[in-house]
Amino acid sequence: MSNKIHACSFDEIIERNWPEGVKKTRQRVDIYRVLHDCDQPLSAAEIFSALNKEHPKEGYAFSTVYRNLLAFEKAGILVKSVLSTEDNAVYELKQATHRHYAVCLKCHTKIPIKTCPLHDIAEHITESLPDFQITGHQLEIYGYCDKCKNTPAQ
Amino acid sequence: MSNKIHACSFDEIIERNWPEGVKKTRQRVDIYRVLHDCDQPLSAAEIFSALNKEHPKEGYAFSTVYRNLLAFEKAGILVKSVLSTEDNAVYELKQATHRHYAVCLKCHTKIPIKTCPLHDIAEHITESLPDFQITGHQLEIYGYCDKCKNTPAQ
DNA sequence: TTGGTTGCAAAATGTTTGCATGACC
DNA sequence: GGTCATGCAAACATTTTGCAACCAA
């Protein structure tokens, strides 16, 4: 319920955001729901265990999760990224404006950073890289969150 | 020969920068040399093939490369990072000032960005994350380099 | 009905570890 | 000479792929 404009059901959200050309299956809707209900990027393993927690009776395969994350990415509604502090990829539904995170090195919580600071200095970068055609960027802050900062050791 | 102050031999560089408590072996010196002679971060596989190209007669094990990269990292002379555009880690000797790169999505060249733009807006970030203890950050620009920008497709 | 999707298992990839041998200080 | 590093192979974790059965359009 993070990116709703006004109150509406999950079915309506699905209806509105579902990408064209992607067949709507039970597994894909479930994966979409997990990503939608979470406010931070998730790893494939986290998505997998969330699915099996919410629907213990249904069977899910890792390959299905990976294949559908790829399908969502190709359809343009999901972004995959690899954070320098974790060794596996994380996935999140594409936001209206892209986001960056502060990642806690201890508990791995990912706190969205409100503004994209890069925006302010994009021209600065373009100046120093005149021949490079910039298509994107990634910024990641790391450190310790409020809960963990007093006990940073493992 | 990238970070020399004035002209000096590789032996002198090694002598000056070798970390304490790290035994100096042939393999470690060779790995150091590969990293030192390159101006961009390298993956373990790239380091491995550079070693075997320079010293075809000597045997190198992947495990040795990984273990020694870890040893260098623990000794504080190397930084490991995972770029969002590549799915494996890259390694480089720690620079006096930390660096960021513009990564070409086609040929994977990594062009160092002269200044760290984050510096200018560190306080901006601190303001919006008052409870988060920042210990570091990672910034990565991606797109297409001069050579590849006219043929971005694979 | 039919082509795309799923689940399973196996393969591929990148990285780590156990252990006997070997090299540095 | 003792300790730590090496090479090899095997283990490991994550991700990808082949294939037959299945399901949504």
CSV table of C-alpha atoms (C1' of nucleotides) in Angstrom, one decimal:
chain,number,residue,atom,x,y,z
A,1,MET,CA,0.0,0.0,0.0
A,2,SER,CA,2.9,2.3,-0.6
A,3,ASN,CA,2.3,4.0,-3.9
A,4,LYS,CA,-1.4,4.4,-4.1
A,5,ILE,CA,-2.9,7.7,-5.2
A,6,HIS,CA,-6.1,7.2,-3.3
A,7,ALA,CA,-7.5,4.2,-1.5
A,8,CYS,CA,-8.1,1.3,-3.8
A,9,SER,CA,-8.0,-2.4,-3.6
A,10,PHE,CA,-5.1,-4.5,-4.6
A,11,ASP,CA,-7.1,-5.9,-7.5
A,12,GLU,CA,-7.5,-2.3,-8.8
A,13,ILE,CA,-3.8,-1.7,-8.4
A,14,ILE,CA,-3.0,-4.8,-10.3
A,15,GLU,CA,-5.5,-3.9,-12.9
A,16,ARG,CA,-4.0,-0.5,-13.4
A,17,ASN,CA,-0.3,-1.4,-13.3
A,18,TRP,CA,-0.2,-4.8,-14.9
A,19,PRO,CA,2.2,-4.7,-17.9
A,20,GLU,CA,0.9,-5.5,-21.4
A,21,GLY,CA,2.0,-8.7,-22.9
A,22,VAL,CA,2.6,-10.4,-19.6
A,23,LYS,CA,0.2,-13.2,-18.9
A,24,LYS,CA,-1.4,-12.9,-15.5
A,25,THR,CA,-0.8,-16.0,-13.6
A,26,ARG,CA,-1.4,-16.8,-9.9
A,27,GLN,CA,2.4,-17.0,-9.3
A,28,ARG,CA,3.0,-13.6,-11.0
A,29,VAL,CA,0.3,-11.9,-9.1
A,30,ASP,CA,1.6,-13.3,-5.8
A,31,ILE,CA,5.1,-12.1,-6.6
A,32,TYR,CA,3.8,-8.7,-7.5
A,33,ARG,CA,1.9,-8.5,-4.3
A,34,VAL,CA,4.9,-9.3,-2.2
A,35,LEU,CA,6.9,-6.6,-3.9
A,36,HIS,CA,4.1,-4.2,-3.7
A,37,ASP,CA,3.5,-4.7,0.0
A,38,CYS,CA,7.1,-4.1,0.9
A,39,ASP,CA,8.7,-0.7,1.1
A,40,GLN,CA,12.2,-1.9,0.4
A,41,PRO,CA,14.0,-4.0,-2.2
A,42,LEU,CA,13.9,-7.7,-1.6
A,43,SER,CA,16.3,-10.5,-2.6
A,44,ALA,CA,15.0,-13.5,-4.6
A,45,ALA,CA,15.3,-15.6,-1.4
A,46,GLU,CA,13.2,-13.1,0.6
A,47,ILE,CA,10.5,-13.1,-2.1
A,48,PHE,CA,10.6,-16.8,-2.2
A,49,SER,CA,10.1,-17.2,1.6
A,50,ALA,CA,7.5,-14.5,1.7
A,51,LEU,CA,5.5,-16.4,-1.0
A,52,ASN,CA,5.7,-19.6,0.9
A,53,LYS,CA,4.8,-17.9,4.2
A,54,GLU,CA,1.7,-16.3,2.7
A,55,HIS,CA,0.6,-19.4,0.7
A,56,PRO,CA,2.0,-22.4,2.5
A,57,LYS,CA,-0.2,-24.8,0.5
A,58,GLU,CA,0.9,-23.6,-2.9
A,59,GLY,CA,4.1,-24.8,-4.4
A,60,TYR,CA,6.6,-22.2,-5.7
A,61,ALA,CA,9.8,-22.9,-7.5
A,62,PHE,CA,12.9,-20.7,-7.3
A,63,SER,CA,13.0,-20.8,-11.1
A,64,THR,CA,9.6,-19.3,-11.3
A,65,VAL,CA,10.5,-16.5,-9.1
A,66,TYR,CA,13.7,-15.7,-11.1
A,67,ARG,CA,11.9,-16.1,-14.4
A,68,ASN,CA,9.1,-13.8,-13.4
A,69,LEU,CA,11.4,-11.2,-11.9
A,70,LEU,CA,13.1,-11.2,-15.3
A,71,ALA,CA,9.8,-10.9,-17.0
A,72,PHE,CA,8.8,-7.9,-14.8
A,73,GLU,CA,12.1,-6.3,-15.5
A,74,LYS,CA,11.8,-6.7,-19.2
A,75,ALA,CA,8.3,-5.3,-19.0
A,76,GLY,CA,9.7,-2.3,-17.4
A,77,ILE,CA,7.9,-2.4,-14.0
A,78,LEU,CA,10.8,-3.7,-11.9
A,79,VAL,CA,14.4,-2.8,-11.3
A,80,LYS,CA,17.1,-5.2,-10.2
A,81,SER,CA,20.1,-3.9,-8.4
A,82,VAL,CA,23.2,-5.3,-6.6
A,83,LEU,CA,24.2,-3.4,-3.5
A,84,SER,CA,27.8,-3.3,-2.6
A,85,THR,CA,27.1,-4.5,0.9
A,86,GLU,CA,25.2,-7.6,-0.1
A,87,ASP,CA,26.3,-10.3,-2.4
A,88,ASN,CA,23.0,-11.1,-4.1
A,89,ALA,CA,20.7,-9.0,-6.2
A,90,VAL,CA,17.6,-7.2,-4.9
A,91,TYR,CA,14.4,-6.3,-6.7
A,92,GLU,CA,11.7,-3.7,-6.3
A,93,LEU,CA,8.8,-2.4,-8.3
A,94,LYS,CA,9.8,0.7,-10.3
A,95,GLN,CA,8.8,3.8,-8.5
A,96,ALA,CA,7.5,7.0,-10.3
A,97,THR,CA,10.8,8.6,-9.3
A,98,HIS,CA,13.8,6.3,-8.8
A,99,ARG,CA,15.0,5.8,-5.3
A,100,HIS,CA,18.2,5.3,-3.4
A,101,TYR,CA,18.7,3.6,0.0
A,102,ALA,CA,20.7,3.8,3.1
A,103,VAL,CA,21.6,0.3,3.9
A,104,CYS,CA,22.3,-0.9,7.5
A,105,LEU,CA,25.4,-3.0,7.5
A,106,LYS,CA,24.1,-5.0,10.5
A,107,CYS,CA,20.4,-5.7,10.0
A,108,HIS,CA,20.3,-5.0,6.3
A,109,THR,CA,17.3,-2.7,6.5
A,110,LYS,CA,17.1,-0.4,3.5
A,111,ILE,CA,15.8,3.0,4.3
A,112,PRO,CA,14.7,5.0,1.2
A,113,ILE,CA,16.4,8.4,0.8
A,114,LYS,CA,13.8,11.0,0.1
A,115,THR,CA,15.5,13.0,-2.6
A,116,CYS,CA,17.9,12.0,-5.3
A,117,PRO,CA,20.9,14.1,-4.5
A,118,LEU,CA,22.5,13.2,-7.8
A,119,HIS,CA,19.9,15.3,-9.6
A,120,ASP,CA,21.5,18.5,-8.2
A,121,ILE,CA,24.9,17.7,-9.6
A,122,ALA,CA,24.1,15.8,-12.8
A,123,GLU,CA,25.5,18.6,-14.9
A,124,HIS,CA,28.7,18.5,-12.8
A,125,ILE,CA,29.1,14.9,-13.8
A,126,THR,CA,28.4,15.6,-17.4
A,127,GLU,CA,31.1,18.2,-17.5
A,128,SER,CA,33.8,15.9,-16.3
A,129,LEU,CA,32.6,13.1,-18.6
A,130,PRO,CA,31.8,14.9,-21.9
A,131,ASP,CA,32.3,11.8,-24.1
A,132,PHE,CA,30.3,9.4,-21.9
A,133,GLN,CA,26.6,9.0,-22.6
A,134,ILE,CA,25.0,8.6,-19.1
A,135,THR,CA,21.9,6.5,-19.0
A,136,GLY,CA,21.6,6.0,-15.3
A,137,HIS,CA,23.3,5.9,-11.9
A,138,GLN,CA,23.2,4.2,-8.6
A,139,LEU,CA,23.9,5.6,-5.2
A,140,GLU,CA,24.0,3.8,-2.0
A,141,ILE,CA,24.7,5.0,1.5
A,142,TYR,CA,25.8,2.5,4.1
A,143,GLY,CA,26.3,2.6,7.8
A,144,TYR,CA,24.2,1.7,10.8
A,145,CYS,CA,20.6,2.4,11.4
A,146,ASP,CA,19.2,3.8,14.6
A,147,LYS,CA,18.7,0.5,16.2
A,148,CYS,CA,22.1,-1.0,15.3
A,149,LYS,CA,24.4,2.0,15.6
A,150,ASN,CA,25.2,1.4,19.3
A,151,THR,CA,26.1,-2.2,18.6
A,152,PRO,CA,27.8,-2.2,15.2
A,153,ALA,CA,29.7,-5.4,15.7
A,154,GLN,CA,28.1,-8.6,14.6
B,1,MET,CA,52.4,3.2,-12.7
B,2,SER,CA,49.3,5.2,-11.8
B,3,ASN,CA,49.8,6.4,-8.3
B,4,LYS,CA,53.5,7.1,-8.1
B,5,ILE,CA,54.7,10.4,-6.6
B,6,HIS,CA,58.0,10.5,-8.6
B,7,ALA,CA,59.5,7.9,-10.8
B,8,CYS,CA,60.4,4.7,-8.9
B,9,SER,CA,60.7,1.0,-9.5
B,10,PHE,CA,58.0,-1.4,-8.8
B,11,ASP,CA,60.2,-2.9,-6.1
B,12,GLU,CA,60.3,0.4,-4.3
B,13,ILE,CA,56.5,0.8,-4.6
B,14,ILE,CA,56.1,-2.7,-3.1
B,15,GLU,CA,58.6,-1.9,-0.4
B,16,ARG,CA,56.8,1.2,0.5
B,17,ASN,CA,53.2,0.1,0.4
B,18,TRP,CA,53.3,-3.6,1.5
B,19,PRO,CA,51.1,-4.0,4.5
B,20,GLU,CA,52.5,-5.2,7.8
B,21,GLY,CA,51.7,-8.7,8.9
B,22,VAL,CA,51.1,-9.9,5.4
B,23,LYS,CA,53.7,-12.4,4.3
B,24,LYS,CA,55.3,-11.5,1.0
B,25,THR,CA,54.9,-14.4,-1.4
B,26,ARG,CA,55.4,-14.6,-5.2
B,27,GLN,CA,51.7,-15.0,-5.7
B,28,ARG,CA,50.8,-12.0,-3.6
B,29,VAL,CA,53.3,-9.8,-5.2
B,30,ASP,CA,52.0,-10.8,-8.6
B,31,ILE,CA,48.4,-10.0,-7.7
B,32,TYR,CA,49.5,-6.7,-6.3
B,33,ARG,CA,51.3,-5.9,-9.5
B,34,VAL,CA,48.3,-6.7,-11.6
B,35,LEU,CA,46.1,-4.4,-9.5
B,36,HIS,CA,48.7,-1.7,-9.4
B,37,ASP,CA,49.3,-1.7,-13.2
B,38,CYS,CA,45.6,-1.3,-13.9
B,39,ASP,CA,43.7,1.9,-13.6
B,40,GLN,CA,40.3,0.4,-13.1
B,41,PRO,CA,38.9,-2.2,-10.7
B,42,LEU,CA,39.2,-5.8,-11.8
B,43,SER,CA,37.1,-8.9,-11.2
B,44,ALA,CA,38.7,-12.0,-9.7
B,45,ALA,CA,38.5,-13.7,-13.1
B,46,GLU,CA,40.3,-10.7,-14.8
B,47,ILE,CA,43.0,-10.8,-12.2
B,48,PHE,CA,43.3,-14.6,-12.6
B,49,SER,CA,43.7,-14.4,-16.4
B,50,ALA,CA,46.1,-11.5,-16.2
B,51,LEU,CA,48.3,-13.6,-13.8
B,52,ASN,CA,48.3,-16.5,-16.2
B,53,LYS,CA,49.0,-14.3,-19.2
B,54,GLU,CA,52.0,-12.6,-17.5
B,55,HIS,CA,53.3,-15.8,-16.0
B,56,PRO,CA,52.2,-18.7,-18.2
B,57,LYS,CA,54.6,-21.2,-16.6
B,58,GLU,CA,53.5,-20.6,-13.0
B,59,GLY,CA,50.4,-22.2,-11.6
B,60,TYR,CA,47.8,-20.1,-10.0
B,61,ALA,CA,44.7,-21.2,-8.2
B,62,PHE,CA,41.5,-19.3,-8.0
B,63,SER,CA,41.4,-20.0,-4.3
B,64,THR,CA,44.8,-18.2,-4.0
B,65,VAL,CA,43.5,-15.2,-5.8
B,66,TYR,CA,40.3,-15.0,-3.6
B,67,ARG,CA,42.2,-15.6,-0.4
B,68,ASN,CA,44.8,-13.0,-1.1
B,69,LEU,CA,42.2,-10.4,-2.2
B,70,LEU,CA,40.6,-11.0,1.1
B,71,ALA,CA,44.0,-10.7,2.9
B,72,PHE,CA,44.6,-7.4,1.1
B,73,GLU,CA,41.2,-6.2,2.1
B,74,LYS,CA,41.7,-7.1,5.7
B,75,ALA,CA,45.1,-5.4,5.6
B,76,GLY,CA,43.3,-2.3,4.4
B,77,ILE,CA,45.1,-1.8,1.1
B,78,LEU,CA,42.3,-3.0,-1.1
B,79,VAL,CA,38.6,-2.3,-1.6
B,80,LYS,CA,36.0,-4.8,-2.9
B,81,SER,CA,32.8,-3.6,-4.5
B,82,VAL,CA,29.9,-4.9,-6.4
B,83,LEU,CA,28.7,-2.8,-9.2
B,84,SER,CA,25.0,-2.9,-10.1
B,85,THR,CA,25.7,-3.5,-13.7
B,86,GLU,CA,27.9,-6.5,-13.3
B,87,ASP,CA,27.1,-9.6,-11.3
B,88,ASN,CA,30.5,-10.3,-9.8
B,89,ALA,CA,32.7,-8.3,-7.4
B,90,VAL,CA,35.6,-6.1,-8.5
B,91,TYR,CA,38.7,-5.2,-6.6
B,92,GLU,CA,41.2,-2.3,-6.7
B,93,LEU,CA,44.0,-1.0,-4.5
B,94,LYS,CA,42.8,1.6,-2.1
B,95,GLN,CA,43.5,5.1,-3.4
B,96,ALA,CA,44.4,8.1,-1.3
B,97,THR,CA,40.9,9.4,-2.0
B,98,HIS,CA,38.2,7.0,-2.8
B,99,ARG,CA,36.9,6.9,-6.3
B,100,HIS,CA,33.8,6.4,-8.3
B,101,TYR,CA,33.4,5.1,-11.8
B,102,ALA,CA,31.4,5.6,-14.9
B,103,VAL,CA,30.8,2.0,-16.2
B,104,CYS,CA,30.2,1.3,-19.8
B,105,LEU,CA,27.3,-1.1,-20.2
B,106,LYS,CA,28.7,-2.5,-23.4
B,107,CYS,CA,32.5,-3.0,-23.0
B,108,HIS,CA,32.5,-2.7,-19.2
B,109,THR,CA,35.3,-0.1,-19.2
B,110,LYS,CA,35.4,1.7,-15.9
B,111,ILE,CA,36.3,5.4,-16.1
B,112,PRO,CA,37.3,7.1,-12.9
B,113,ILE,CA,35.3,10.1,-12.0
B,114,LYS,CA,37.7,12.9,-10.9
B,115,THR,CA,35.8,14.3,-8.0
B,116,CYS,CA,33.5,12.7,-5.5
B,117,PRO,CA,30.3,14.6,-5.9
B,118,LEU,CA,28.9,13.2,-2.8
B,119,HIS,CA,31.2,15.3,-0.8
B,120,ASP,CA,29.3,18.4,-1.7
B,121,ILE,CA,26.0,17.1,-0.5
B,122,ALA,CA,27.0,14.9,2.5
B,123,GLU,CA,25.3,17.3,4.9
B,124,HIS,CA,22.2,17.2,2.7
B,125,ILE,CA,22.1,13.4,3.3
B,126,THR,CA,22.8,13.7,7.0
B,127,GLU,CA,19.9,16.1,7.3
B,128,SER,CA,17.4,13.7,5.8
B,129,LEU,CA,18.7,10.7,7.7
B,130,PRO,CA,19.4,12.1,11.2
B,131,ASP,CA,19.3,8.8,13.0
B,132,PHE,CA,21.5,6.9,10.5
B,133,GLN,CA,25.2,6.7,11.2
B,134,ILE,CA,26.8,6.9,7.8
B,135,THR,CA,30.1,5.1,7.4
B,136,GLY,CA,30.4,5.1,3.6
B,137,HIS,CA,28.7,5.3,0.3
B,138,GLN,CA,28.9,4.0,-3.2
B,139,LEU,CA,28.1,5.9,-6.4
B,140,GLU,CA,28.1,4.5,-9.9
B,141,ILE,CA,27.3,6.1,-13.2
B,142,TYR,CA,26.4,3.9,-16.1
B,143,GLY,CA,25.9,4.4,-19.7
B,144,TYR,CA,28.0,4.1,-22.8
B,145,CYS,CA,31.6,5.2,-23.4
B,146,ASP,CA,32.8,7.1,-26.3
B,147,LYS,CA,33.6,4.0,-28.4
B,148,CYS,CA,30.4,2.2,-27.7
B,149,LYS,CA,27.8,5.0,-27.6
B,150,ASN,CA,27.0,4.8,-31.3
B,151,THR,CA,26.4,1.0,-31.1
B,152,PRO,CA,24.8,0.5,-27.7
B,153,ALA,CA,23.1,-2.8,-28.7
B,154,GLN,CA,25.0,-6.0,-28.0
C,1,DT,C1',-6.5,-25.2,-28.6
C,2,DT,C1',-2.1,-23.6,-28.3
C,3,DG,C1',1.7,-21.1,-26.8
C,4,DG,C1',3.4,-19.4,-22.8
C,5,DT,C1',4.2,-20.7,-17.8
C,6,DT,C1',5.3,-23.9,-14.2
C,7,DG,C1',7.8,-27.3,-11.3
C,8,DC,C1',11.4,-30.2,-11.0
C,9,DA,C1',16.0,-31.4,-11.5
C,10,DA,C1',20.3,-30.6,-13.3
C,11,DA,C1',23.7,-27.4,-15.0
C,12,DA,C1',26.2,-23.2,-14.7
C,13,DT,C1',28.5,-19.5,-12.3
C,14,DG,C1',31.1,-17.2,-8.7
C,15,DT,C1',33.1,-17.9,-4.3
C,16,DT,C1',34.6,-20.5,-0.2
C,17,DT,C1',36.6,-24.3,2.4
C,18,DG,C1',39.3,-28.8,3.9
C,19,DC,C1',43.5,-30.8,3.6
C,20,DA,C1',48.1,-32.3,2.4
C,21,DT,C1',52.1,-30.2,0.4
C,22,DG,C1',55.2,-26.5,0.1
C,23,DA,C1',57.4,-21.9,0.9
C,24,DC,C1',58.6,-17.8,3.7
C,25,DC,C1',60.7,-15.7,7.9
D,1,DG,C1',61.6,-25.5,12.0
D,2,DG,C1',57.3,-23.7,12.7
D,3,DT,C1',53.8,-21.3,10.8
D,4,DC,C1',51.3,-19.7,7.4
D,5,DA,C1',50.3,-19.9,2.1
D,6,DT,C1',49.4,-22.7,-1.7
D,7,DG,C1',47.1,-25.9,-5.1
D,8,DC,C1',43.8,-29.1,-5.8
D,9,DA,C1',39.3,-30.7,-5.4
D,10,DA,C1',35.1,-30.6,-3.5
D,11,DA,C1',31.5,-27.9,-1.2
D,12,DC,C1',28.6,-24.0,-1.4
D,13,DA,C1',25.2,-20.3,-2.7
D,14,DT,C1',22.9,-18.0,-6.2
D,15,DT,C1',21.1,-18.0,-10.6
D,16,DT,C1',20.0,-20.2,-15.2
D,17,DT,C1',18.4,-23.8,-18.2
D,18,DG,C1',16.0,-28.2,-20.3
D,19,DC,C1',12.0,-30.6,-20.4
D,20,DA,C1',7.5,-32.6,-19.7
D,21,DA,C1',3.1,-31.3,-17.7
D,22,DC,C1',0.0,-27.6,-17.2
D,23,DC,C1',-2.8,-23.5,-17.5
D,24,DA,C1',-4.5,-18.9,-19.1
D,25,DA,C1',-6.2,-16.5,-23.1
